[in-house]
XYZ file of C-alpha atoms in Angstrom:
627
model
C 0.000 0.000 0.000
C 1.311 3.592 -1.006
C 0.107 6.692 0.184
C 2.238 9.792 -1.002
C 1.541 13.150 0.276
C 3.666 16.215 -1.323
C 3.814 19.755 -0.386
C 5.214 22.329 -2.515
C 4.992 26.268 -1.299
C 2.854 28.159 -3.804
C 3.250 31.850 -3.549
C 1.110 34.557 -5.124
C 2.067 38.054 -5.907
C 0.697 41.528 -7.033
C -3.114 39.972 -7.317
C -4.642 43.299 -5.471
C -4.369 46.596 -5.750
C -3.560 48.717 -2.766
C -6.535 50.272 -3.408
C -8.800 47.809 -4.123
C -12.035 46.904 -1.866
C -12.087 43.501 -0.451
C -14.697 42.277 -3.081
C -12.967 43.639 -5.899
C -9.648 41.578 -4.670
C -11.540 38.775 -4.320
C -12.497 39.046 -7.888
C -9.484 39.612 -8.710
C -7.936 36.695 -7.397
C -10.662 34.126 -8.033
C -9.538 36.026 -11.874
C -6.051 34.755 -12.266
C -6.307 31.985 -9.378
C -8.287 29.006 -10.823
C -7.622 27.456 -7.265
C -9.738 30.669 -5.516
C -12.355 30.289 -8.475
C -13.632 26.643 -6.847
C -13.098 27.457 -3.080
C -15.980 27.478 -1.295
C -17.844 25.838 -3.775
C -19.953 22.529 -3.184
C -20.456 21.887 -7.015
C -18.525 23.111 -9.588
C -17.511 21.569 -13.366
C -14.819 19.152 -13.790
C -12.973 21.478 -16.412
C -12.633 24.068 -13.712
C -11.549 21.464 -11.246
C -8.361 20.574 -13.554
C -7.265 23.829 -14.040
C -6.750 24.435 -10.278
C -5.131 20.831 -10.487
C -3.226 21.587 -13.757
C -2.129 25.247 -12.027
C 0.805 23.436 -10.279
C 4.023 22.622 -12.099
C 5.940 19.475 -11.255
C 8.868 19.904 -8.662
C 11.804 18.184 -9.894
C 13.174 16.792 -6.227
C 9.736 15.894 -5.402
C 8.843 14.136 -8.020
C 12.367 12.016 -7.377
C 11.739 11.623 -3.924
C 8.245 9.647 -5.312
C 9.946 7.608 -7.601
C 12.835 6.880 -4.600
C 9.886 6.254 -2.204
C 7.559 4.169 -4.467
C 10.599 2.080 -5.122
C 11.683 1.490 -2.004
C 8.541 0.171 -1.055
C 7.787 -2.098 -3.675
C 10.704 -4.487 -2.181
C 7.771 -4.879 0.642
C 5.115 -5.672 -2.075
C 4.740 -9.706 -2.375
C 3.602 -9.918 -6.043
C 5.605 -7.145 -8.102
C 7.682 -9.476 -9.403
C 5.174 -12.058 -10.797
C 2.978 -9.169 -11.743
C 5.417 -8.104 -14.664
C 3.681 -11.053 -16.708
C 1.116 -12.881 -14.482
C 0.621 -17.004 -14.752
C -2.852 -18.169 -16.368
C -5.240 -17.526 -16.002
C -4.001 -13.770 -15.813
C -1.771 -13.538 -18.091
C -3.556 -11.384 -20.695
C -4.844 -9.272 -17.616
C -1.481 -8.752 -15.948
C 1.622 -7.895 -17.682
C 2.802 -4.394 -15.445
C 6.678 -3.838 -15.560
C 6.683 -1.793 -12.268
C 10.516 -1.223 -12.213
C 10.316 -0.102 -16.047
C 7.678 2.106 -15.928
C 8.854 3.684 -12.868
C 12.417 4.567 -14.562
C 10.455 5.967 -17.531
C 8.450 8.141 -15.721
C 11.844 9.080 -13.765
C 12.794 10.854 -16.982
C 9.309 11.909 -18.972
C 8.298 15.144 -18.685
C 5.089 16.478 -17.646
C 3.002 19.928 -18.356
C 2.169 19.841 -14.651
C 2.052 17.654 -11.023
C -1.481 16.122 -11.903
C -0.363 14.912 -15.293
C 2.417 13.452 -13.279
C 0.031 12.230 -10.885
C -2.017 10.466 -13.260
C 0.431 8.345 -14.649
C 1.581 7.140 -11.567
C -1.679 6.012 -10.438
C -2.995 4.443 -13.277
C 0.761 2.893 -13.799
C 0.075 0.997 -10.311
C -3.263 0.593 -11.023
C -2.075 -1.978 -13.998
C -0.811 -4.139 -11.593
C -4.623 -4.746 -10.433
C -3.878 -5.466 -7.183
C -5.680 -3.132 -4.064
C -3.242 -3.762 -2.150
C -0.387 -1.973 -4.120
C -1.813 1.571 -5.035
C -0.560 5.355 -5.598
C -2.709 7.881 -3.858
C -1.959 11.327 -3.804
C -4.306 12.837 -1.078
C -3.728 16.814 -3.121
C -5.542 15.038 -6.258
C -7.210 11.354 -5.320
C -11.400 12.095 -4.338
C -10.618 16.229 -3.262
C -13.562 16.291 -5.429
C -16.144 13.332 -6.715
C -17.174 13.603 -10.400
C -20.899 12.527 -10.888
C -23.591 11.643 -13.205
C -26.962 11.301 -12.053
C -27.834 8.141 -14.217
C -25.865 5.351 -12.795
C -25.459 2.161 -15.370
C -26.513 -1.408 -14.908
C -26.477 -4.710 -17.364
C -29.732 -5.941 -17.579
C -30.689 -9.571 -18.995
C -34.796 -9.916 -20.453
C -36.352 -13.349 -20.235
C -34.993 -14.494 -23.628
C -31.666 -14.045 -22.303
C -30.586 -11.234 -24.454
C -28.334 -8.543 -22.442
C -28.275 -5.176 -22.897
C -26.792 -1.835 -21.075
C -29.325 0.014 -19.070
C -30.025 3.195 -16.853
C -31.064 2.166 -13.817
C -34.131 1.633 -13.181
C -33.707 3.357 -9.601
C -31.093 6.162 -10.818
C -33.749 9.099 -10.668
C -34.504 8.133 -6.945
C -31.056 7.781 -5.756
C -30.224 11.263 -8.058
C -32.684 12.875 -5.993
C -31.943 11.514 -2.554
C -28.171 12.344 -2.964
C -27.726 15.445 -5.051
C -30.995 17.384 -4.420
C -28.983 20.506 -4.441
C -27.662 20.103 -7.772
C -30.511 18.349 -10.107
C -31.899 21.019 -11.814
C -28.544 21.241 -13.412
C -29.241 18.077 -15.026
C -33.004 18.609 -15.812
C -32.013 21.708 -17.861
C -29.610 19.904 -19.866
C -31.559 17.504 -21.383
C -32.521 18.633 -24.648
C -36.012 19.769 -26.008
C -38.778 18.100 -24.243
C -37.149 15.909 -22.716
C -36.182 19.219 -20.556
C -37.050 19.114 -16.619
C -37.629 15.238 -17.105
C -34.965 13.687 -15.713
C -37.030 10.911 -13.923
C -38.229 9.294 -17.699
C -34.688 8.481 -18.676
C -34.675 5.316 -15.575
C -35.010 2.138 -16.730
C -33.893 3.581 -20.751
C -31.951 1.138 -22.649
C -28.369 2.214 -23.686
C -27.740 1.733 -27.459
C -24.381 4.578 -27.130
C -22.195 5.929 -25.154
C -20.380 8.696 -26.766
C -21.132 7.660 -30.358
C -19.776 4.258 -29.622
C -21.079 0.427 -28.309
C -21.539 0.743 -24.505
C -18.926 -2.142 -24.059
C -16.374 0.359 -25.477
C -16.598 2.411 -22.476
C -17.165 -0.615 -20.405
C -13.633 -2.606 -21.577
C -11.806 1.015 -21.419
C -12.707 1.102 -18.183
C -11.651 -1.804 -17.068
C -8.189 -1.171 -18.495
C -7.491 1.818 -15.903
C -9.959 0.829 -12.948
C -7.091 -1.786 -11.080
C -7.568 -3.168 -7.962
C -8.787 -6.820 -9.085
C -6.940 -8.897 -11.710
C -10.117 -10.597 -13.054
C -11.550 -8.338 -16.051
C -15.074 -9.232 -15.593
C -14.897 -8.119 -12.320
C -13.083 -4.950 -13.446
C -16.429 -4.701 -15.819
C -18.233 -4.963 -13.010
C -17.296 -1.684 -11.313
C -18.735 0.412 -14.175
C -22.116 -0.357 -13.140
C -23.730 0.589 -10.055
C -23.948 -2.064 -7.378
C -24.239 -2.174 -3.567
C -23.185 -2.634 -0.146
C -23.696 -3.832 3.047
C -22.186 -0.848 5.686
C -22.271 -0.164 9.077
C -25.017 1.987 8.984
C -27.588 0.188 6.666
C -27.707 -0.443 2.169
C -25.361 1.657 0.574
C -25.770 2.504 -3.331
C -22.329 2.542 -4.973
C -22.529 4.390 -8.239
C -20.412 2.709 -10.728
C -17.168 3.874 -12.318
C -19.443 5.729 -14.706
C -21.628 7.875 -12.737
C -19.151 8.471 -10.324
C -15.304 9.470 -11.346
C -12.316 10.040 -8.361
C -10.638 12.263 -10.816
C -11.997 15.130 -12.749
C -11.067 13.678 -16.092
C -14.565 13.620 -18.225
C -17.092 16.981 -19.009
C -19.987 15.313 -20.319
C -21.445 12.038 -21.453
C -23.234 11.738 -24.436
C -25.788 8.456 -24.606
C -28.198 7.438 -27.253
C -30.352 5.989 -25.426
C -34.677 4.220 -25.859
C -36.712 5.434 -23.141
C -39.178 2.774 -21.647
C -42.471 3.110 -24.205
C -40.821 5.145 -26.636
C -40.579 4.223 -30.382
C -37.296 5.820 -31.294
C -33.685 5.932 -29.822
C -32.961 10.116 -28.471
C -29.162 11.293 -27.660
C -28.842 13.057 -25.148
C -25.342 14.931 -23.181
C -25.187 15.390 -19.581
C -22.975 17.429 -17.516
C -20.576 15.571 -15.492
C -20.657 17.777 -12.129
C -17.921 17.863 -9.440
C -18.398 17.559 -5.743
C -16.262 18.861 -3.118
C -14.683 16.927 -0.152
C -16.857 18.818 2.556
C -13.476 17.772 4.833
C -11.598 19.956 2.578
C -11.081 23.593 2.180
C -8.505 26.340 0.770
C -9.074 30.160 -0.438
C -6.626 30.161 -2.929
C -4.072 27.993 -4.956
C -1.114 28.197 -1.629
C -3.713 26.921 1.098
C -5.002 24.510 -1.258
C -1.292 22.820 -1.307
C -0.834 23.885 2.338
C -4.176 22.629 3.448
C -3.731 19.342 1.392
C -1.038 18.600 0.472
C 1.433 18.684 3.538
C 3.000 15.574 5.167
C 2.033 14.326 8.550
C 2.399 11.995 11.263
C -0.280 9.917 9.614
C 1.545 10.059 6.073
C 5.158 9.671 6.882
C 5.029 8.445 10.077
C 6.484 8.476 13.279
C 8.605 6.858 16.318
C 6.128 5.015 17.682
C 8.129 4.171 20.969
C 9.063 7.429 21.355
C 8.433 9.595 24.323
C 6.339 12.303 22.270
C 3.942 9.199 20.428
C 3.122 7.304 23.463
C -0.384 7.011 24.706
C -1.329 8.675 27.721
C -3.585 5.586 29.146
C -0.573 3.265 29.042
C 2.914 5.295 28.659
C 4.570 1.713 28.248
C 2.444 0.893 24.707
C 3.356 1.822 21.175
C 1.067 5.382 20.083
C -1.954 4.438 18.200
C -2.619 6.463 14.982
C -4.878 5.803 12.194
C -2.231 5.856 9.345
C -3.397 8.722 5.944
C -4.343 5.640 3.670
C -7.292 4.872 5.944
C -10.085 6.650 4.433
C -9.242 4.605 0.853
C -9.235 1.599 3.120
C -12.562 -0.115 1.707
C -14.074 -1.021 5.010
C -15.769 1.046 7.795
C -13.863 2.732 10.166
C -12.362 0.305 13.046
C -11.039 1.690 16.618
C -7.414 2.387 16.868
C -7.509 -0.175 19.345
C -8.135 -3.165 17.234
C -6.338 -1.859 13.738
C -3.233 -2.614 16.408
C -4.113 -5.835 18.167
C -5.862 -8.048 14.695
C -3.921 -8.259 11.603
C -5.799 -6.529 8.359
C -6.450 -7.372 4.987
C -8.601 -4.745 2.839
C -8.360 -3.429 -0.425
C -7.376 0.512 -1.055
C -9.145 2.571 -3.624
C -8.492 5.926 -5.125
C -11.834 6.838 -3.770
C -12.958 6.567 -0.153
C -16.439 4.304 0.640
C -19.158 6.304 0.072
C -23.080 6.587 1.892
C -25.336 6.990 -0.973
C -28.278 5.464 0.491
C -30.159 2.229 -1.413
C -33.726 2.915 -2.298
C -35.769 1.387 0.486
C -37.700 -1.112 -3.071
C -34.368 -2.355 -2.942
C -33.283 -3.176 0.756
C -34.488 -7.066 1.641
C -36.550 -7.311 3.714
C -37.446 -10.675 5.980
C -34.491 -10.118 8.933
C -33.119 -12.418 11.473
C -32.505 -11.382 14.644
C -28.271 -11.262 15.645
C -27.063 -8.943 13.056
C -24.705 -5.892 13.905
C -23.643 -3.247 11.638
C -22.198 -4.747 8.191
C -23.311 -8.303 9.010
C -27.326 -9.035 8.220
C -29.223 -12.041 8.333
C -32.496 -13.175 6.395
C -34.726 -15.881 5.840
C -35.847 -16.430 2.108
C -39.559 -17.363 1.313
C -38.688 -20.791 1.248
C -38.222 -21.170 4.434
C -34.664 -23.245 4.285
C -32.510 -20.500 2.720
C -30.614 -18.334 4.774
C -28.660 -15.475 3.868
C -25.659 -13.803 5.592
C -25.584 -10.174 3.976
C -21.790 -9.395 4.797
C -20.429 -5.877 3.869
C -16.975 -6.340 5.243
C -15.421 -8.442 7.687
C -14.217 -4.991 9.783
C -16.352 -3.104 11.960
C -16.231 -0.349 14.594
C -15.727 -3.520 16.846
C -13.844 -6.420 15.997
C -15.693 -8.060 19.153
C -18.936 -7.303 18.019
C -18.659 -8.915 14.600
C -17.215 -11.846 16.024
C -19.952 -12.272 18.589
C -22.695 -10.954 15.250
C -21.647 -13.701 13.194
C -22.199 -16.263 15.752
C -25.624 -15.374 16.821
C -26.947 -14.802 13.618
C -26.094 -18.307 11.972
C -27.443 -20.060 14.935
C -30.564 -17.987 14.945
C -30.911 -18.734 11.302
C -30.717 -22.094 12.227
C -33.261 -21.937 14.799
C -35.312 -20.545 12.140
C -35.305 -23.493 10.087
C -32.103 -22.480 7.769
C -30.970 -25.949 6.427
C -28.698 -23.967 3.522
C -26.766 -20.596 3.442
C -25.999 -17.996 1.279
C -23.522 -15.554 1.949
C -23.515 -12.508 -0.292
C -20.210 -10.825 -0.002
C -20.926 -8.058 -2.903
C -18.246 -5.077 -2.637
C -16.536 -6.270 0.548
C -13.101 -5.189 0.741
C -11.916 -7.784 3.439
C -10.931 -6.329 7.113
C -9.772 -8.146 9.784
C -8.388 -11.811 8.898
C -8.835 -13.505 12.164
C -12.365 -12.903 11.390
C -12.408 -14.635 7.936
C -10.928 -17.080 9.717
C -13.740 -17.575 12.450
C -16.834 -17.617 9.527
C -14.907 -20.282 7.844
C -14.598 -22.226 11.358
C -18.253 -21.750 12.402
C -19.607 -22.525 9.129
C -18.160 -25.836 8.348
C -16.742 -26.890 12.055
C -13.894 -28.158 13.012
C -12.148 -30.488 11.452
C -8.509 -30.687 9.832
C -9.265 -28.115 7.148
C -10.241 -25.677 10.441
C -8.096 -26.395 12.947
C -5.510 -25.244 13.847
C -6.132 -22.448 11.526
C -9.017 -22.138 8.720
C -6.897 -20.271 6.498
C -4.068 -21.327 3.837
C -0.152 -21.522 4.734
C 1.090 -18.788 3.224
C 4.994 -17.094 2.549
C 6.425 -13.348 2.700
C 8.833 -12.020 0.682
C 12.628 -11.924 2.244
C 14.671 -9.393 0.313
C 17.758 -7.841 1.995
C 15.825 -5.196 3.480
C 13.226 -7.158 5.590
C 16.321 -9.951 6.313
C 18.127 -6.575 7.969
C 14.614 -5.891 9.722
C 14.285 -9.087 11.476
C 17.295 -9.209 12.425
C 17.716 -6.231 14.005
C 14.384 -7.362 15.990
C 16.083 -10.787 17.305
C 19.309 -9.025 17.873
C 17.535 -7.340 20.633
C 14.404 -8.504 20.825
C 12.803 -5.892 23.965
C 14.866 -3.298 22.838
C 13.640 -2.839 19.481
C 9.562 -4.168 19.851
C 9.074 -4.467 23.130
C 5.256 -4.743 22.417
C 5.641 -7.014 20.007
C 3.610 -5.203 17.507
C 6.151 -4.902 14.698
C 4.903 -7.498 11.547
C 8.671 -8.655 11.166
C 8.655 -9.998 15.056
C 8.753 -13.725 15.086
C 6.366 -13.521 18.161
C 3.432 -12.775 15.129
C 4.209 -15.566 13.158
C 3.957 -19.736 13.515
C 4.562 -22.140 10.861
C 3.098 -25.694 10.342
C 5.238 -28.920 11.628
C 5.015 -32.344 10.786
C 2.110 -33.237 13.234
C -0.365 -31.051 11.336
C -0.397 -28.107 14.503
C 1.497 -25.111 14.427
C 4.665 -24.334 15.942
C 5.279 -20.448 17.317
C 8.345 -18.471 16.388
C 10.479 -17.700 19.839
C 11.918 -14.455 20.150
C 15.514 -14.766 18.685
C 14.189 -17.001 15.826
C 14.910 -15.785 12.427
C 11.686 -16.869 10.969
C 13.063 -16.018 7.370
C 15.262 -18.424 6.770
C 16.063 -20.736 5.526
C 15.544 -18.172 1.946
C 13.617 -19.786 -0.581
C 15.259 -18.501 -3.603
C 13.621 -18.400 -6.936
C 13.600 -16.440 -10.610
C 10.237 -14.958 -11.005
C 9.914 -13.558 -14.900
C 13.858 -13.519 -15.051
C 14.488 -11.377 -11.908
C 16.212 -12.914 -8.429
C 13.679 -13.600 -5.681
C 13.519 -14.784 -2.396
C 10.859 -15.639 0.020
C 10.141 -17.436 3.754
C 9.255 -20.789 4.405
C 6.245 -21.643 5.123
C 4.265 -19.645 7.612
C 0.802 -19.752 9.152
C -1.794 -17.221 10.673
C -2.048 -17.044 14.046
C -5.708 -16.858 15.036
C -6.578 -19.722 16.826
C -7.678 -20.406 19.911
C -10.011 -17.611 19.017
C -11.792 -14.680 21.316
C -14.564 -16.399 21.855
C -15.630 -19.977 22.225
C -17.155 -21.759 18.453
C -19.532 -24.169 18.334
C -18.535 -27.748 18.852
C -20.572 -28.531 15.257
C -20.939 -27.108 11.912
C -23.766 -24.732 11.630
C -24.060 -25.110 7.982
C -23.028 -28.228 5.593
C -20.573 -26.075 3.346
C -21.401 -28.057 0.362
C -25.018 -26.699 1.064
C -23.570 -23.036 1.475
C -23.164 -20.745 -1.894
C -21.028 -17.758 -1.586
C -22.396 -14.697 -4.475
C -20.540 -11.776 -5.312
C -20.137 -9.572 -7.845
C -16.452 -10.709 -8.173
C -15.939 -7.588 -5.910
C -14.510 -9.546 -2.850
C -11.856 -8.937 -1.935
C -8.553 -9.577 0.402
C -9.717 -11.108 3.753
C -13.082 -12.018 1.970
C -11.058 -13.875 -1.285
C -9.236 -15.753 2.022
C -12.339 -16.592 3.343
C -14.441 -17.396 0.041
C -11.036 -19.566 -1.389
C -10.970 -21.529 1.486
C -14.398 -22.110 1.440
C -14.407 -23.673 -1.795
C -11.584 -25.477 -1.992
C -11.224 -26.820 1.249
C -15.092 -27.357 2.368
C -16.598 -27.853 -1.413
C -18.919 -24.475 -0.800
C -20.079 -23.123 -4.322
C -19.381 -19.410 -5.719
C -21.193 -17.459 -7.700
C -20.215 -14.367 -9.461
C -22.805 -12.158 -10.716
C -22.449 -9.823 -14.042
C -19.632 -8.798 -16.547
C -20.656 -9.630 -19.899
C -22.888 -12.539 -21.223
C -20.471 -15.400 -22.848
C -21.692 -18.830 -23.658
C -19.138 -21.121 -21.313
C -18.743 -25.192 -21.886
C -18.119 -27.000 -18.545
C -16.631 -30.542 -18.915
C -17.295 -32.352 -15.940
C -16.890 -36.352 -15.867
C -19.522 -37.772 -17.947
C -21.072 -34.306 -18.675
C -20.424 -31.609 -20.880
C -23.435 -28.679 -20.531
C -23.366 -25.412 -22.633
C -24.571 -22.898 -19.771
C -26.694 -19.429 -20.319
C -28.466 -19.491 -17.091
C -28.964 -15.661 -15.805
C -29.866 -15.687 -11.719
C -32.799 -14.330 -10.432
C -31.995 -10.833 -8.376
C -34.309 -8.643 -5.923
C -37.123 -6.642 -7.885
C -36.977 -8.350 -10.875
C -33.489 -8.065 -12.497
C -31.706 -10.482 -13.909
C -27.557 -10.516 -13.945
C -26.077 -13.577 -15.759
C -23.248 -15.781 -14.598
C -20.120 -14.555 -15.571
């Protein structure tokens, strides 16, 4: 994960008049200051966004202390070595020469810092991994970039699939941008002006003069975060989301933009009833960050731009950092990267005593509200927060609605998840569905536990429900640990450092796990390899360390996991890929990944060999084929 803050001192001179009244030197500046022009301002347009963003020239030492920093780091980052041409099934969908790029933007020049910004984010962004990212908190979500007709693909009952506005987009338009819709009812042309609410549900035959998969597949090509490209599809549509607070609407990669790189859309587009295709263009509009704020292009750098404790970092054992309810403990601050961090917010408490994995994104998690046609409705008893439980009409089929696996308490999820599986089996849930749609993963220990009091325990469970996994070992972390076992109290005397052997166990011969002691160098022996003809070198085999868990799980399954189906949009990701991966290949549970476009598939299994087209029945009548 990469989080780069820069600062660069932006001076202005000579913008008033000594004689000039305040107003008129407000004019004045807001004149020649295209920074001034949009502070203050909830909405303004994209193209005067950029040219506050475009206003800054690119400082030569900064921009090699990025490339110095962003290198540095990557000797952290497991994957950047496979990732410069990923094995199949990725292969096509990963092919990202980090170290390459990184020396060519090294010497490419750029008209200003956001052009430069750009191409380092989308350059990591190729890797499509979340958990290797470039944000740049002067640029990344400052402003969101909206249209009020957020996409979705659509299959009829014949199976054909087509590109559709919403059929909810004029509700959620009006629910979340109230203060800005009559923009978009006076741009629609003729008499279709002031009718914003006909174009839901219109079928999309263009999007800017070309096939809507154009924009789709482009997309997709600059989106990151997940290797898979139907999945990478996915996030141009809207979707939604479990949170803490109740159903979140999440826009889509169309409708909603982190950067303020497009002015308008224009869509050709067949109204429900009508007889004949209209084009229309709409306004993209930009919202501010209402936890931002400048007057004028040098606060704007100075109020967003400057490093801090949370960015760079600090001595966490020193005097100045420690906590004032226990002197003796490392400082707890939440680091600058988490408001990309694609969970809810967690307590500084617990982002230091579990272990995380959750996926980053350019643009923070949002609370557009779902429309209440669309929230489920039939609730068990024992949720909490981003975990919610339901009973389907049938009477047998339960559903675990699971947002994230973080929360505000890591104890309260724990104890949700429990209680709401055995209450759904109290109700008379004999199968399970767990709908993991846009979860970002959170705390691992966590995945860890579902897995465990889903399917039992057994040898795939216990000692740990997870996979062995390995780190990577280059000279730098070998120098880290051992510095650590050199003097183990010295250096962590908490034991909260990742590189302490005190985290880590590996798996012996009996089929338990064996803990690190403190002066073990848990890196060696190196496993050395060539990944895509550059030197590697990883740990042996390692384990998570979860187990024996908070809180007491039940002595029995609570759900036969080859009666369990886990359904995403493909969207799942980091703790939630452990937990859905282990799920189905260690306990047999089914997934099932929801949109991306139509393709006829032949499975070969055994004796059988079935041509499938079979689009799954959705809430209020939609239907979103199997990818």
């Amino acid at each position: 994960m990469l989080s780069f803050v820069s600062f660069v001192s932006f001076v202005l001179a000579g913008i008033l008049a000594a004689s000039a009244s305040a107003s008129e030197g407000e004019l004045a500046l807001r004149a020649i200051d295209p920074c001034a022009a949009i502070a203050g301002q909830k909405w303004v347009s994209p193209r005067d966004v950029r040219a506050c963003f475009t206003s800054f020239k690119v400082d030569p030492d900064i921009k090699a202390n990025i490339i110095e920093v962003v290198n540095k780091t990557l000797a952290f980052h497991t994957s950047v070595n496979y990732q410069k041409l990923a094995p199949e099934p990725f292969t096509a969908d990963v092919h990202e020469d980090l170290l390459f790029d990184l020396a060519r933007i090294s010497h490419q020049s750029y008209p200003s810092d956001f052009d430069l910004h750009i191409d380092m984010s989308r350059t990591l962004k190729r890797l499509n991994d979340g958990h290797c990212v470039y944000i740049n908190d002067c640029y990344d979500s400052v402003f969101l970039t909206f249209l009020p007709v957020p996409l979705v693909l659509l299959t009829d009952a014949r199976g054909a699939q087509d590109v559709h506005i919403a059929p909810e987009a004029f509700t959620v338009a009006s629910a979340e941008f109230a203060d800005e819709l009559d923009v978009w009812q006076n741009a629609l042309p003729g008499s279709l002006k002031g009718k914003l609410s006909s174009l839901s549900g219109a079928k999309v035959l263009l999007i800017n003069g070309a096939d809507p998969f154009v924009a789709v597949n482009a997309n997709a090509l600059i989106t990151g975060s997940f290797q898979g490209f139907g999945t990478r599809q996915n996030s141009f549509f809207s979707s939604y989301n479990r949170a803490s607070t109740g159903w979140n609407y999440i826009m889509g990669n169309f409708a909603q933009m982190s950067l303020p790189l497009a002015d308008s859309a224009t869509l050709t587009i067949q109204r429900i009833n009508a007889t004949r295709p209209e084009t229309i263009t709409l306004p993209y509009r930009s919202r501010k960050n209402a936890a931002t704020s400048w007057t004028d292009s040098a606060s704007f750098r100075a109020n967003n731009c400057v490093a801090t404790a949370s960015t760079n970092g600090v001595d966490a054992y020193a005097d100045t950092a420690k906590r004032a309810d226990n002197p003796s403990a490392p400082a707890l601050i939440s680091p600058a990267a988490a408001k990309f961090e694609q969970q809810p917010p967690i307590s500084l408490v617990d982002r230091r005593r579990h272990a995380l994995n959750v996926i980053l994104d350019s643009t923070p998690l949002q609370d557009v509200v779902l429309p209440p046609v669309l929230t489920p409705q039939g609730e068990v008893p024992g949720g909490n927060g981003v975990a919610q439980f339901f009973l389907l009409d049938d009477g047998k089929t339960g559903v675990l609605a699971l947002g994230s696996f973080s929360a505000n308490s890591f104890d309260g999820l724990e104890r949700a998840m429990l209680t709401g599986l055995v209450n759904l089996k109290a109700a008379g849930a004999s199968q399970l569905i767990v709908d993991v749609s846009n979860n970002g993963g959170g705390f691992i220990c966590l995945a860890h536990w579902l897995h465990r009091i889903i399917a039992g325990p057994k040898k795939t469970t216990v000692p740990q429900a997870g996979l062995d996994t390995t780190t990577r070992a280059g000279p730098l972390a070998q120098l880290i640990v051992k510095t650590i076992i050199a003097d183990p109290t010295g250096v962590d005397p908490a034991d909260f450092l990742l590189y302490n052997p005190l985290n880590w166990a590996f798996p012996n011969k009996t089929g338990g796990l064996t803990f690190f002691g403190p002066t073990d160098d848990w890196l060696e022996p190196l496993q050395r390899k060539v990944i895509n003809g550059r030197q590697d070198a990883f740990a042996p085999r390692m384990a998570d360390i979860c187990q024996p868990f908070d809180m007491e799980p039940p002595a029995e399954q609570l759900f036969d996991p080859k009666k369990t189906v886990i359904v995403s949009n493909g969207r799942c990701a980091s703790s939630c890929s452990l937990f859905s991966i282990t799920m189905a290949k260690e306990e047999g549970a089914k997934t099932v990944v929801l949109g991306a476009k139509l393709t006829v598939c032949r499975v070969s299994h055994g004796d059988l060999d079935l041509v499938s087209r079979i689009p799954l029945n959705l809430k209020n009548g939609r239907t979103i084929p199997q990818t």
